[in-house]
Amino acid sequence: MKAVFGLAIIVDGTLVFNARDPVVLEEKAVAAAELLRQGKLVAFPTETVYGLGASVRDERAVSRIFEVKGRPVDNPLIVHLSDISELPGLARNIPAEAWTLARRFWPGPLTLVLEKKPWVPGVVTGGLDSVAVRVPDHPVALALLRAAELPVAAPSANISGRPSPTTADHVLADLAGRISAVLDGGPCDIGVESTVLDVRGGCLRILRPGSITPQEIAGLLQRKCEIVELSADKNPPSPGLKYRHYAPRAPLYLFLGEPGKVTVKMQEELETWLSRGKKAGLLVTLESAKAFSGYRNVELIVPGSRDDPAAMAARLYAALREFDARRVDVILAEGCSPKGAGLALLNRLQKAAGENIVQVE
Ligand code: TXA
Ligand code: MG
């Protein structure tokens, strides 16, 4: 353990390995992998968000993930592999189209839902007979997975219901003292979770939009890809769909509609909140920011241009956490078009808003 301590600093009992430098990555990945093999929980960066990992072969360790996150046990976890060649170890009846998708998009932010092999524990899959799998595209995640020589179950490394973590500090803010270690690989590039795609039995259904778009999937396979309606239905195809997610502490109101009209409506609502003595957080595009510059008691965050939803998505979760840190009473957020990367961003904003969606006519 001494050697391990020599490689890390300790924050509230959690080891923090600085893995940003490629020269030292290998030895830190080996130390963190050893913790995974001992049944400990280790958080690590991926290209999407930070994950909280446990060995798929260790049911007690996987159960601890649910405990420390406060996650409902029927919400299954994604299994992370270091290479596409490990897929047949986890899944059976793998359709030819699943291989085509995996070859094209792995390593990368696409999670495939497949029939599980019988040995994969029910605690990983929320009792379902399917398993969700991906190969992440991040040097630190891949170094950890290779060193561990294990499939690793990993949900996002946040307290359930909170915005997903896109830095090691976000992970520590939620979970320091409750997990063994975090590998700090710097901020995540994509910033929203992977696209979850069900490919079983000839279907092609997006259960959770992500940065791999339905157009890219349909284009590759030359057939239509369905997007499951993201409603709070009692038995959704993906258990995660029924829970409110990604929510900051203050209520978030999401404004949808034609941008000019949205700006006017947001100004009206803002003035009402301010007149009641409340502090407001504003999340608006570069194009709208000017309209909100003259207000007091407002925290303004501009994640990017309307024309670049991927850049806005990359900053979304950090912005929501920042509003919490600045202790705003309410957040007013401008929506975006569901085109391309906008689909995933809009989905996360809707989830953070819950019922507070204002459709501006
Ligand atoms: O980008 C990501 O996917 C990140 C990084 C860490 O890889 N992980 C992540 O995990 O977002 P989590 O647990 O926060 O979200 C997993 C989603 C949930 O909506 C869950 O319900 C769904 O995947 N899921 C997992 N297994 C499933 C299955 N067998 N069938 C349907 N949905 C499944
Ligand atoms: Mg999550």
GROMACS .gro file of C-alpha atoms and ligand atoms in nm:
model
  395
    1MET     CA    1   0.000   0.000   0.000
    2LYS     CA    2   0.295   0.226   0.061
    3ALA     CA    3   0.383   0.218  -0.305
    4VAL     CA    4   0.026   0.306  -0.393
    5PHE     CA    5   0.030   0.603  -0.157
    6GLY     CA    6   0.350   0.715  -0.324
    7LEU     CA    7   0.161   0.743  -0.652
    8ALA     CA    8  -0.143   0.931  -0.526
    9ILE     CA    9  -0.269   1.203  -0.298
   10ILE     CA   10  -0.552   1.129  -0.057
   11VAL     CA   11  -0.871   1.336  -0.039
   12ASP     CA   12  -1.101   1.240   0.251
   13GLY     CA   13  -0.977   0.882   0.231
   14THR     CA   14  -1.004   0.852  -0.148
   15LEU     CA   15  -0.682   0.805  -0.346
   16VAL     CA   16  -0.646   1.052  -0.632
   17PHE     CA   17  -0.409   0.938  -0.907
   18ASN     CA   18  -0.300   1.215  -1.139
   19ALA     CA   19  -0.307   1.030  -1.471
   20ARG     CA   20  -0.291   1.332  -1.701
   21ASP     CA   21   0.071   1.274  -1.792
   22PRO     CA   22   0.103   0.985  -2.041
   23VAL     CA   23   0.451   0.904  -1.907
   24VAL     CA   24   0.317   0.804  -1.563
   25LEU     CA   25  -0.021   0.672  -1.681
   26GLU     CA   26   0.083   0.308  -1.696
   27GLU     CA   27   0.201   0.269  -1.335
   28LYS     CA   28  -0.104   0.454  -1.202
   29ALA     CA   29  -0.340   0.243  -1.413
   30VAL     CA   30  -0.171  -0.072  -1.277
   31ALA     CA   31  -0.216   0.046  -0.916
   32ALA     CA   32  -0.582   0.139  -0.973
   33ALA     CA   33  -0.645  -0.191  -1.155
   34GLU     CA   34  -0.511  -0.380  -0.852
   35LEU     CA   35  -0.775  -0.203  -0.639
   36LEU     CA   36  -1.048  -0.312  -0.885
   37ARG     CA   37  -0.925  -0.671  -0.860
   38GLN     CA   38  -0.948  -0.646  -0.480
   39GLY     CA   39  -1.317  -0.558  -0.508
   40LYS     CA   40  -1.275  -0.183  -0.456
   41LEU     CA   41  -1.450   0.099  -0.645
   42VAL     CA   42  -1.239   0.312  -0.878
   43ALA     CA   43  -1.362   0.616  -1.074
   44PHE     CA   44  -1.203   0.687  -1.412
   45PRO     CA   45  -1.240   0.928  -1.701
   46THR     CA   46  -1.397   0.830  -2.033
   47GLU     CA   47  -1.449   1.045  -2.342
   48THR     CA   48  -1.811   1.105  -2.226
   49VAL     CA   49  -1.819   1.142  -1.846
   50TYR     CA   50  -1.635   0.988  -1.547
   51GLY     CA   51  -1.744   0.634  -1.462
   52LEU     CA   52  -1.748   0.457  -1.126
   53GLY     CA   53  -1.601   0.113  -1.187
   54ALA     CA   54  -1.623  -0.227  -1.019
   55SER     CA   55  -1.530  -0.573  -1.142
   56VAL     CA   56  -1.825  -0.741  -1.316
   57ARG     CA   57  -1.705  -1.067  -1.157
   58ASP     CA   58  -1.745  -0.930  -0.802
   59GLU     CA   59  -2.113  -0.902  -0.707
   60ARG     CA   60  -2.038  -0.740  -0.371
   61ALA     CA   61  -1.832  -0.468  -0.534
   62VAL     CA   62  -2.107  -0.406  -0.791
   63SER     CA   63  -2.366  -0.382  -0.510
   64ARG     CA   64  -2.147  -0.117  -0.344
   65ILE     CA   65  -2.181   0.098  -0.658
   66PHE     CA   66  -2.557   0.115  -0.602
   67GLU     CA   67  -2.507   0.194  -0.232
   68VAL     CA   68  -2.259   0.477  -0.273
   69LYS     CA   69  -2.453   0.638  -0.560
   70GLY     CA   70  -2.793   0.590  -0.398
   71ARG     CA   71  -2.894   0.430  -0.728
   72PRO     CA   72  -3.216   0.227  -0.767
   73VAL     CA   73  -3.115  -0.141  -0.800
   74ASP     CA   74  -3.333  -0.195  -1.108
   75ASN     CA   75  -3.127   0.057  -1.309
   76PRO     CA   76  -2.864  -0.155  -1.489
   77LEU     CA   77  -2.499  -0.068  -1.544
   78ILE     CA   78  -2.290  -0.044  -1.860
   79VAL     CA   79  -2.004  -0.295  -1.888
   80HIS     CA   80  -1.679  -0.145  -2.017
   81LEU     CA   81  -1.435  -0.353  -2.220
   82SER     CA   82  -1.082  -0.275  -2.336
   83ASP     CA   83  -1.135  -0.426  -2.681
   84ILE     CA   84  -1.408  -0.538  -2.919
   85SER     CA   85  -1.266  -0.895  -2.908
   86GLU     CA   86  -1.399  -0.933  -2.551
   87LEU     CA   87  -1.761  -0.885  -2.660
   88PRO     CA   88  -1.847  -1.255  -2.709
   89GLY     CA   89  -1.742  -1.316  -2.345
   90LEU     CA   90  -2.036  -1.106  -2.225
   91ALA     CA   91  -2.306  -1.134  -2.491
   92ARG     CA   92  -2.467  -1.406  -2.703
   93ASN     CA   93  -2.662  -1.410  -3.031
   94ILE     CA   94  -2.471  -1.099  -3.136
   95PRO     CA   95  -2.636  -0.972  -3.458
   96ALA     CA   96  -2.417  -0.897  -3.761
   97GLU     CA   97  -2.529  -0.533  -3.742
   98ALA     CA   98  -2.396  -0.509  -3.386
   99TRP     CA   99  -2.053  -0.611  -3.513
  100THR     CA  100  -2.076  -0.355  -3.793
  101LEU     CA  101  -2.161  -0.082  -3.541
  102ALA     CA  102  -1.891  -0.190  -3.294
  103ARG     CA  103  -1.624  -0.202  -3.565
  104ARG     CA  104  -1.719   0.147  -3.682
  105PHE     CA  105  -1.777   0.324  -3.348
  106TRP     CA  106  -1.556   0.147  -3.089
  107PRO     CA  107  -1.363   0.266  -2.905
  108GLY     CA  108  -1.628   0.536  -2.872
  109PRO     CA  109  -1.949   0.668  -2.719
  110LEU     CA  110  -2.187   0.396  -2.839
  111THR     CA  111  -2.334   0.145  -2.592
  112LEU     CA  112  -2.492  -0.169  -2.738
  113VAL     CA  113  -2.769  -0.356  -2.556
  114LEU     CA  114  -2.736  -0.729  -2.631
  115GLU     CA  115  -2.851  -1.063  -2.490
  116LYS     CA  116  -2.634  -1.142  -2.189
  117LYS     CA  117  -2.432  -1.457  -2.128
  118PRO     CA  118  -2.576  -1.650  -1.831
  119TRP     CA  119  -2.274  -1.586  -1.605
  120VAL     CA  120  -2.316  -1.205  -1.613
  121PRO     CA  121  -2.460  -1.129  -1.268
  122GLY     CA  122  -2.814  -0.992  -1.239
  123VAL     CA  123  -2.688  -0.719  -1.007
  124VAL     CA  124  -2.506  -0.570  -1.309
  125THR     CA  125  -2.805  -0.588  -1.544
  126GLY     CA  126  -3.080  -0.487  -1.300
  127GLY     CA  127  -3.218  -0.840  -1.328
  128LEU     CA  128  -3.267  -0.809  -1.707
  129ASP     CA  129  -3.155  -1.078  -1.952
  130SER     CA  130  -2.974  -0.815  -2.157
  131VAL     CA  131  -2.640  -0.644  -2.101
  132ALA     CA  132  -2.521  -0.299  -2.211
  133VAL     CA  133  -2.159  -0.290  -2.336
  134ARG     CA  134  -1.910  -0.040  -2.473
  135VAL     CA  135  -1.538   0.020  -2.533
  136PRO     CA  136  -1.457   0.373  -2.414
  137ASP     CA  137  -1.233   0.600  -2.620
  138HIS     CA  138  -1.005   0.743  -2.353
  139PRO     CA  139  -0.638   0.655  -2.291
  140VAL     CA  140  -0.684   0.642  -1.912
  141ALA     CA  141  -0.995   0.423  -1.927
  142LEU     CA  142  -0.828   0.189  -2.175
  143ALA     CA  143  -0.506   0.167  -1.969
  144LEU     CA  144  -0.713   0.079  -1.660
  145LEU     CA  145  -0.923  -0.182  -1.842
  146ARG     CA  146  -0.617  -0.344  -1.998
  147ALA     CA  147  -0.429  -0.357  -1.668
  148ALA     CA  148  -0.731  -0.496  -1.481
  149GLU     CA  149  -0.792  -0.768  -1.740
  150LEU     CA  150  -1.155  -0.761  -1.630
  151PRO     CA  151  -1.485  -0.635  -1.767
  152VAL     CA  152  -1.572  -0.330  -1.556
  153ALA     CA  153  -1.928  -0.224  -1.471
  154ALA     CA  154  -1.944   0.154  -1.450
  155PRO     CA  155  -2.227   0.402  -1.425
  156SER     CA  156  -2.152   0.772  -1.421
  157ALA     CA  157  -1.954   0.857  -1.104
  158ASN     CA  158  -2.208   1.092  -0.944
  159ILE     CA  159  -2.468   1.066  -0.668
  160SER     CA  160  -2.785   0.943  -0.843
  161GLY     CA  161  -2.994   1.226  -0.982
  162ARG     CA  162  -2.707   1.479  -0.978
  163PRO     CA  163  -2.536   1.606  -1.295
  164SER     CA  164  -2.281   1.355  -1.427
  165PRO     CA  165  -1.915   1.433  -1.350
  166THR     CA  166  -1.690   1.564  -1.626
  167THR     CA  167  -1.384   1.626  -1.403
  168ALA     CA  168  -1.219   1.438  -1.114
  169ASP     CA  169  -1.320   1.727  -0.885
  170HIS     CA  170  -1.686   1.664  -0.969
  171VAL     CA  171  -1.638   1.298  -0.871
  172LEU     CA  172  -1.474   1.397  -0.541
  173ALA     CA  173  -1.747   1.653  -0.466
  174ASP     CA  174  -2.005   1.372  -0.474
  175LEU     CA  175  -1.811   1.063  -0.365
  176ALA     CA  176  -1.486   1.148  -0.176
  177GLY     CA  177  -1.448   0.913   0.120
  178ARG     CA  178  -1.698   0.667  -0.024
  179ILE     CA  179  -1.485   0.519  -0.304
  180SER     CA  180  -1.128   0.387  -0.301
  181ALA     CA  181  -0.977   0.587  -0.583
  182VAL     CA  182  -1.020   0.818  -0.878
  183LEU     CA  183  -0.792   0.844  -1.179
  184ASP     CA  184  -0.774   1.210  -1.277
  185GLY     CA  185  -0.747   1.236  -1.655
  186GLY     CA  186  -0.859   1.598  -1.685
  187PRO     CA  187  -1.194   1.717  -1.825
  188CYS     CA  188  -1.396   1.485  -2.051
  189ASP     CA  189  -1.417   1.589  -2.418
  190ILE     CA  190  -1.777   1.499  -2.501
  191GLY     CA  191  -1.940   1.573  -2.167
  192VAL     CA  192  -2.268   1.382  -2.215
  193GLU     CA  193  -2.317   1.008  -2.174
  194SER     CA  194  -2.294   0.755  -2.458
  195THR     CA  195  -2.571   0.675  -2.704
  196VAL     CA  196  -2.750   0.360  -2.577
  197LEU     CA  197  -2.873   0.145  -2.866
  198ASP     CA  198  -3.078  -0.174  -2.839
  199VAL     CA  199  -2.981  -0.406  -3.125
  200ARG     CA  200  -3.144  -0.729  -3.008
  201GLY     CA  201  -3.356  -0.943  -3.238
  202GLY     CA  202  -3.328  -0.720  -3.542
  203CYS     CA  203  -3.438  -0.400  -3.369
  204LEU     CA  204  -3.251  -0.071  -3.384
  205ARG     CA  205  -3.375   0.152  -3.104
  206ILE     CA  206  -3.199   0.442  -2.935
  207LEU     CA  207  -3.281   0.419  -2.564
  208ARG     CA  208  -3.069   0.722  -2.472
  209PRO     CA  209  -2.942   0.978  -2.726
  210GLY     CA  210  -2.573   1.064  -2.717
  211SER     CA  211  -2.310   1.212  -2.943
  212ILE     CA  212  -2.340   0.925  -3.196
  213THR     CA  213  -2.654   1.038  -3.375
  214PRO     CA  214  -2.946   0.835  -3.516
  215GLN     CA  215  -2.844   0.965  -3.861
  216GLU     CA  216  -2.493   0.818  -3.827
  217ILE     CA  217  -2.632   0.480  -3.718
  218ALA     CA  218  -2.899   0.472  -3.990
  219GLY     CA  219  -2.644   0.586  -4.248
  220LEU     CA  220  -2.403   0.304  -4.163
  221LEU     CA  221  -2.667   0.029  -4.161
  222GLN     CA  222  -2.877   0.172  -4.443
  223ARG     CA  223  -3.201   0.145  -4.248
  224LYS     CA  224  -3.412   0.350  -4.014
  225CYS     CA  225  -3.315   0.385  -3.651
  226GLU     CA  226  -3.598   0.441  -3.404
  227ILE     CA  227  -3.570   0.686  -3.115
  228VAL     CA  228  -3.766   0.566  -2.816
  229GLU     CA  229  -4.003   0.829  -2.683
  230LEU     CA  230  -3.843   0.958  -2.366
  231SER     CA  231  -4.157   0.960  -2.156
  232ALA     CA  232  -4.191   0.869  -1.789
  233ASP     CA  233  -4.382   0.554  -1.878
  234LYS     CA  234  -4.405   0.287  -1.609
  235ASN     CA  235  -4.213   0.016  -1.795
  236PRO     CA  236  -3.968   0.197  -2.019
  237PRO     CA  237  -3.733  -0.015  -2.234
  238SER     CA  238  -3.435   0.129  -2.049
  239PRO     CA  239  -3.490   0.143  -1.673
  240GLY     CA  240  -3.285   0.464  -1.644
  241LEU     CA  241  -3.549   0.652  -1.845
  242LYS     CA  242  -3.798   0.663  -1.562
  243TYR     CA  243  -3.582   0.853  -1.314
  244ARG     CA  244  -3.529   1.231  -1.300
  245HIS     CA  245  -3.168   1.293  -1.385
  246TYR     CA  246  -2.885   1.536  -1.424
  247ALA     CA  247  -3.054   1.779  -1.189
  248PRO     CA  248  -2.886   2.072  -1.018
  249ARG     CA  249  -3.014   2.169  -0.670
  250ALA     CA  250  -3.210   2.475  -0.792
  251PRO     CA  251  -3.517   2.411  -1.011
  252LEU     CA  252  -3.435   2.445  -1.382
  253TYR     CA  253  -3.686   2.592  -1.628
  254LEU     CA  254  -3.626   2.501  -1.992
  255PHE     CA  255  -3.752   2.738  -2.264
  256LEU     CA  256  -3.825   2.590  -2.607
  257GLY     CA  257  -3.934   2.758  -2.929
  258GLU     CA  258  -3.822   3.014  -3.184
  259PRO     CA  259  -3.504   3.179  -3.041
  260GLY     CA  260  -3.628   3.542  -3.063
  261LYS     CA  261  -3.951   3.462  -2.880
  262VAL     CA  262  -3.767   3.248  -2.626
  263THR     CA  263  -3.541   3.542  -2.537
  264VAL     CA  264  -3.840   3.771  -2.473
  265LYS     CA  265  -4.018   3.509  -2.260
  266MET     CA  266  -3.701   3.435  -2.062
  267GLN     CA  267  -3.654   3.807  -1.991
  268GLU     CA  268  -4.012   3.830  -1.858
  269GLU     CA  269  -3.967   3.525  -1.635
  270LEU     CA  270  -3.629   3.648  -1.517
  271GLU     CA  271  -3.773   3.983  -1.414
  272THR     CA  272  -4.048   3.808  -1.216
  273TRP     CA  273  -3.792   3.600  -1.023
  274LEU     CA  274  -3.568   3.902  -0.961
  275SER     CA  275  -3.861   4.113  -0.838
  276ARG     CA  276  -3.920   3.847  -0.573
  277GLY     CA  277  -3.562   3.894  -0.452
  278LYS     CA  278  -3.437   3.566  -0.600
  279LYS     CA  279  -3.092   3.501  -0.747
  280ALA     CA  280  -3.117   3.352  -1.096
  281GLY     CA  281  -2.880   3.138  -1.302
  282LEU     CA  282  -2.904   3.184  -1.678
  283LEU     CA  283  -2.781   2.928  -1.930
  284VAL     CA  284  -2.802   3.088  -2.274
  285THR     CA  285  -2.634   3.065  -2.614
  286LEU     CA  286  -2.372   3.310  -2.734
  287GLU     CA  287  -2.632   3.453  -2.973
  288SER     CA  288  -2.877   3.539  -2.692
  289ALA     CA  289  -2.628   3.641  -2.422
  290LYS     CA  290  -2.636   4.014  -2.503
  291ALA     CA  291  -3.006   4.035  -2.416
  292PHE     CA  292  -2.924   3.933  -2.058
  293SER     CA  293  -2.616   4.144  -1.989
  294GLY     CA  294  -2.769   4.432  -1.791
  295TYR     CA  295  -2.924   4.242  -1.498
  296ARG     CA  296  -2.811   4.232  -1.134
  297ASN     CA  297  -2.836   3.925  -0.910
  298VAL     CA  298  -2.791   3.704  -1.215
  299GLU     CA  299  -2.523   3.438  -1.278
  300LEU     CA  300  -2.480   3.410  -1.653
  301ILE     CA  301  -2.319   3.103  -1.812
  302VAL     CA  302  -2.275   3.091  -2.190
  303PRO     CA  303  -2.177   2.736  -2.290
  304GLY     CA  304  -2.134   2.819  -2.659
  305SER     CA  305  -2.288   2.902  -2.991
  306ARG     CA  306  -2.625   2.777  -3.112
  307ASP     CA  307  -2.439   2.643  -3.418
  308ASP     CA  308  -2.217   2.419  -3.206
  309PRO     CA  309  -2.439   2.203  -2.982
  310ALA     CA  310  -2.150   1.959  -2.922
  311ALA     CA  311  -1.949   2.235  -2.753
  312MET     CA  312  -2.251   2.337  -2.545
  313ALA     CA  313  -2.309   1.974  -2.443
  314ALA     CA  314  -1.946   1.942  -2.332
  315ARG     CA  315  -1.998   2.227  -2.084
  316LEU     CA  316  -2.352   2.150  -1.966
  317TYR     CA  317  -2.286   1.945  -1.652
  318ALA     CA  318  -2.004   2.170  -1.530
  319ALA     CA  319  -2.241   2.466  -1.575
  320LEU     CA  320  -2.516   2.300  -1.370
  321ARG     CA  321  -2.269   2.228  -1.090
  322GLU     CA  322  -2.138   2.584  -1.113
  323PHE     CA  323  -2.489   2.722  -1.060
  324ASP     CA  324  -2.509   2.512  -0.741
  325ALA     CA  325  -2.175   2.652  -0.624
  326ARG     CA  326  -2.297   3.007  -0.689
  327ARG     CA  327  -2.612   2.931  -0.486
  328VAL     CA  328  -2.873   3.043  -0.735
  329ASP     CA  329  -3.242   3.000  -0.643
  330VAL     CA  330  -3.358   2.917  -0.995
  331ILE     CA  331  -3.204   2.835  -1.334
  332LEU     CA  332  -3.352   2.952  -1.665
  333ALA     CA  333  -3.211   2.761  -1.962
  334GLU     CA  334  -3.244   2.820  -2.335
  335GLY     CA  335  -3.324   2.508  -2.536
  336CYS     CA  336  -3.170   2.402  -2.867
  337SER     CA  337  -3.266   2.237  -3.191
  338PRO     CA  338  -3.271   1.854  -3.176
  339LYS     CA  339  -3.048   1.829  -3.485
  340GLY     CA  340  -2.720   1.633  -3.470
  341ALA     CA  341  -2.548   1.668  -3.133
  342GLY     CA  342  -2.840   1.890  -3.026
  343LEU     CA  343  -3.057   1.582  -2.964
  344ALA     CA  344  -2.848   1.460  -2.669
  345LEU     CA  345  -2.812   1.812  -2.526
  346LEU     CA  346  -3.186   1.875  -2.546
  347ASN     CA  347  -3.257   1.536  -2.386
  348ARG     CA  348  -3.031   1.615  -2.086
  349LEU     CA  349  -3.183   1.962  -2.048
  350GLN     CA  350  -3.533   1.811  -2.053
  351LYS     CA  351  -3.434   1.556  -1.790
  352ALA     CA  352  -3.282   1.827  -1.570
  353ALA     CA  353  -3.600   2.036  -1.607
  354GLY     CA  354  -3.842   1.754  -1.523
  355GLU     CA  355  -4.188   1.911  -1.552
  356ASN     CA  356  -4.059   2.270  -1.580
  357ILE     CA  357  -4.068   2.298  -1.958
  358VAL     CA  358  -4.196   2.622  -2.108
  359GLN     CA  359  -4.303   2.589  -2.471
  360VAL     CA  360  -4.299   2.943  -2.616
  361GLU     CA  361  -4.553   2.993  -2.896
  362TXA     O1  362  -2.108   0.740  -2.142
  362TXA     C1  363  -2.158   0.658  -2.063
  362TXA     O2  364  -2.240   0.574  -2.101
  362TXA     C2  365  -2.113   0.661  -1.917
  362TXA     C3  366  -1.964   0.626  -1.911
  362TXA     C4  367  -1.913   0.612  -1.770
  362TXA     O3  368  -1.942   0.510  -1.985
  362TXA     N1  369  -2.190   0.571  -1.836
  362TXA     C5  370  -2.320   0.597  -1.803
  362TXA     O4  371  -2.377   0.502  -1.721
  362TXA     O5  372  -2.380   0.695  -1.840
  362TXA     P1  373  -2.515   0.523  -1.645
  362TXA     O6  374  -2.526   0.408  -1.555
  362TXA     O7  375  -2.516   0.657  -1.582
  362TXA     O8  376  -2.624   0.508  -1.755
  362TXA     C6  377  -2.649   0.381  -1.814
  362TXA     C7  378  -2.776   0.384  -1.894
  362TXA     C8  379  -2.898   0.390  -1.805
  362TXA     O9  380  -2.995   0.474  -1.866
  362TXA     C9  381  -2.943   0.244  -1.803
  362TXA    O10  382  -3.079   0.229  -1.774
  362TXA    C10  383  -2.908   0.200  -1.944
  362TXA    O11  384  -2.785   0.265  -1.971
  362TXA     N2  385  -2.887   0.054  -1.950
  362TXA    C11  386  -2.788  -0.018  -1.894
  362TXA     N3  387  -2.804  -0.149  -1.917
  362TXA    C12  388  -2.917  -0.162  -1.989
  362TXA    C13  389  -2.989  -0.272  -2.044
  362TXA     N4  390  -2.948  -0.397  -2.026
  362TXA     N5  391  -3.102  -0.246  -2.114
  362TXA    C14  392  -3.145  -0.119  -2.133
  362TXA     N6  393  -3.082  -0.011  -2.083
  362TXA    C15  394  -2.971  -0.031  -2.012
  363MG      MG  395  -2.576   0.830  -1.491
   0.00000   0.00000   0.00000
